[in-house]
């Protein structure tokens, strides 16, 4: 969500976000895990 606009993000398969691994605003490195999806 950016400026109250929702964006569709296509995914190769269905899933549910079970856990978010980083806090909002935290810098991350390329390849770092961000979410747990089941």
Short mmCIF file of C-alpha atoms in Angstrom, two decimals:
data_model
loop_
_atom_site.label_atom_id
_atom_site.label_comp_id
_atom_site.label_asym_id
_atom_site.label_seq_id
_atom_site.Cartn_x
_atom_site.Cartn_y
_atom_site.Cartn_z
CA UNK A 1 0.00 0.00 0.00
CA UNK A 2 1.35 3.41 -0.95
CA UNK A 3 -0.60 6.62 -0.51
CA UNK A 4 -3.77 4.57 0.17
CA UNK A 5 -3.46 2.75 -3.18
CA UNK A 6 -3.49 -1.05 -3.18
CA UNK A 7 -1.34 -2.83 -5.78
CA UNK A 8 -1.95 -6.35 -7.09
CA UNK A 9 1.21 -8.47 -6.94
CA UNK A 10 1.03 -11.66 -9.02
CA UNK A 11 2.45 -14.83 -7.46
CA UNK A 12 3.36 -18.20 -9.01
CA UNK A 13 1.11 -20.05 -6.51
CA UNK A 14 -1.49 -19.46 -3.80
CA UNK A 15 -0.52 -19.01 -0.15
CA UNK A 16 -1.22 -17.28 3.13
CA UNK A 17 1.22 -14.99 4.95
CA UNK A 18 1.81 -16.64 8.33
CA UNK A 19 4.52 -14.37 9.71
CA UNK A 20 6.27 -11.11 8.79
CA UNK A 21 9.98 -11.32 9.63
CA UNK A 22 10.98 -7.63 9.45
CA UNK A 23 9.67 -4.48 11.09
CA UNK A 24 8.23 -1.68 8.96
CA UNK A 25 10.99 0.68 7.82
CA UNK A 26 13.83 -1.76 8.56
CA UNK A 27 16.52 -1.87 5.83
CA UNK A 28 16.99 -5.35 4.34
CA UNK A 29 19.66 -6.98 2.19
CA UNK A 30 18.97 -8.58 -1.20
CA UNK A 31 17.86 -12.18 -0.69
CA UNK A 32 16.91 -11.71 2.97
CA UNK A 33 13.71 -13.54 3.99
CA UNK A 34 10.81 -11.14 4.57
CA UNK A 35 7.79 -13.41 5.08
CA UNK A 36 6.76 -16.94 5.99
CA UNK A 37 4.13 -18.12 3.49
CA UNK A 38 2.19 -21.38 3.74
#
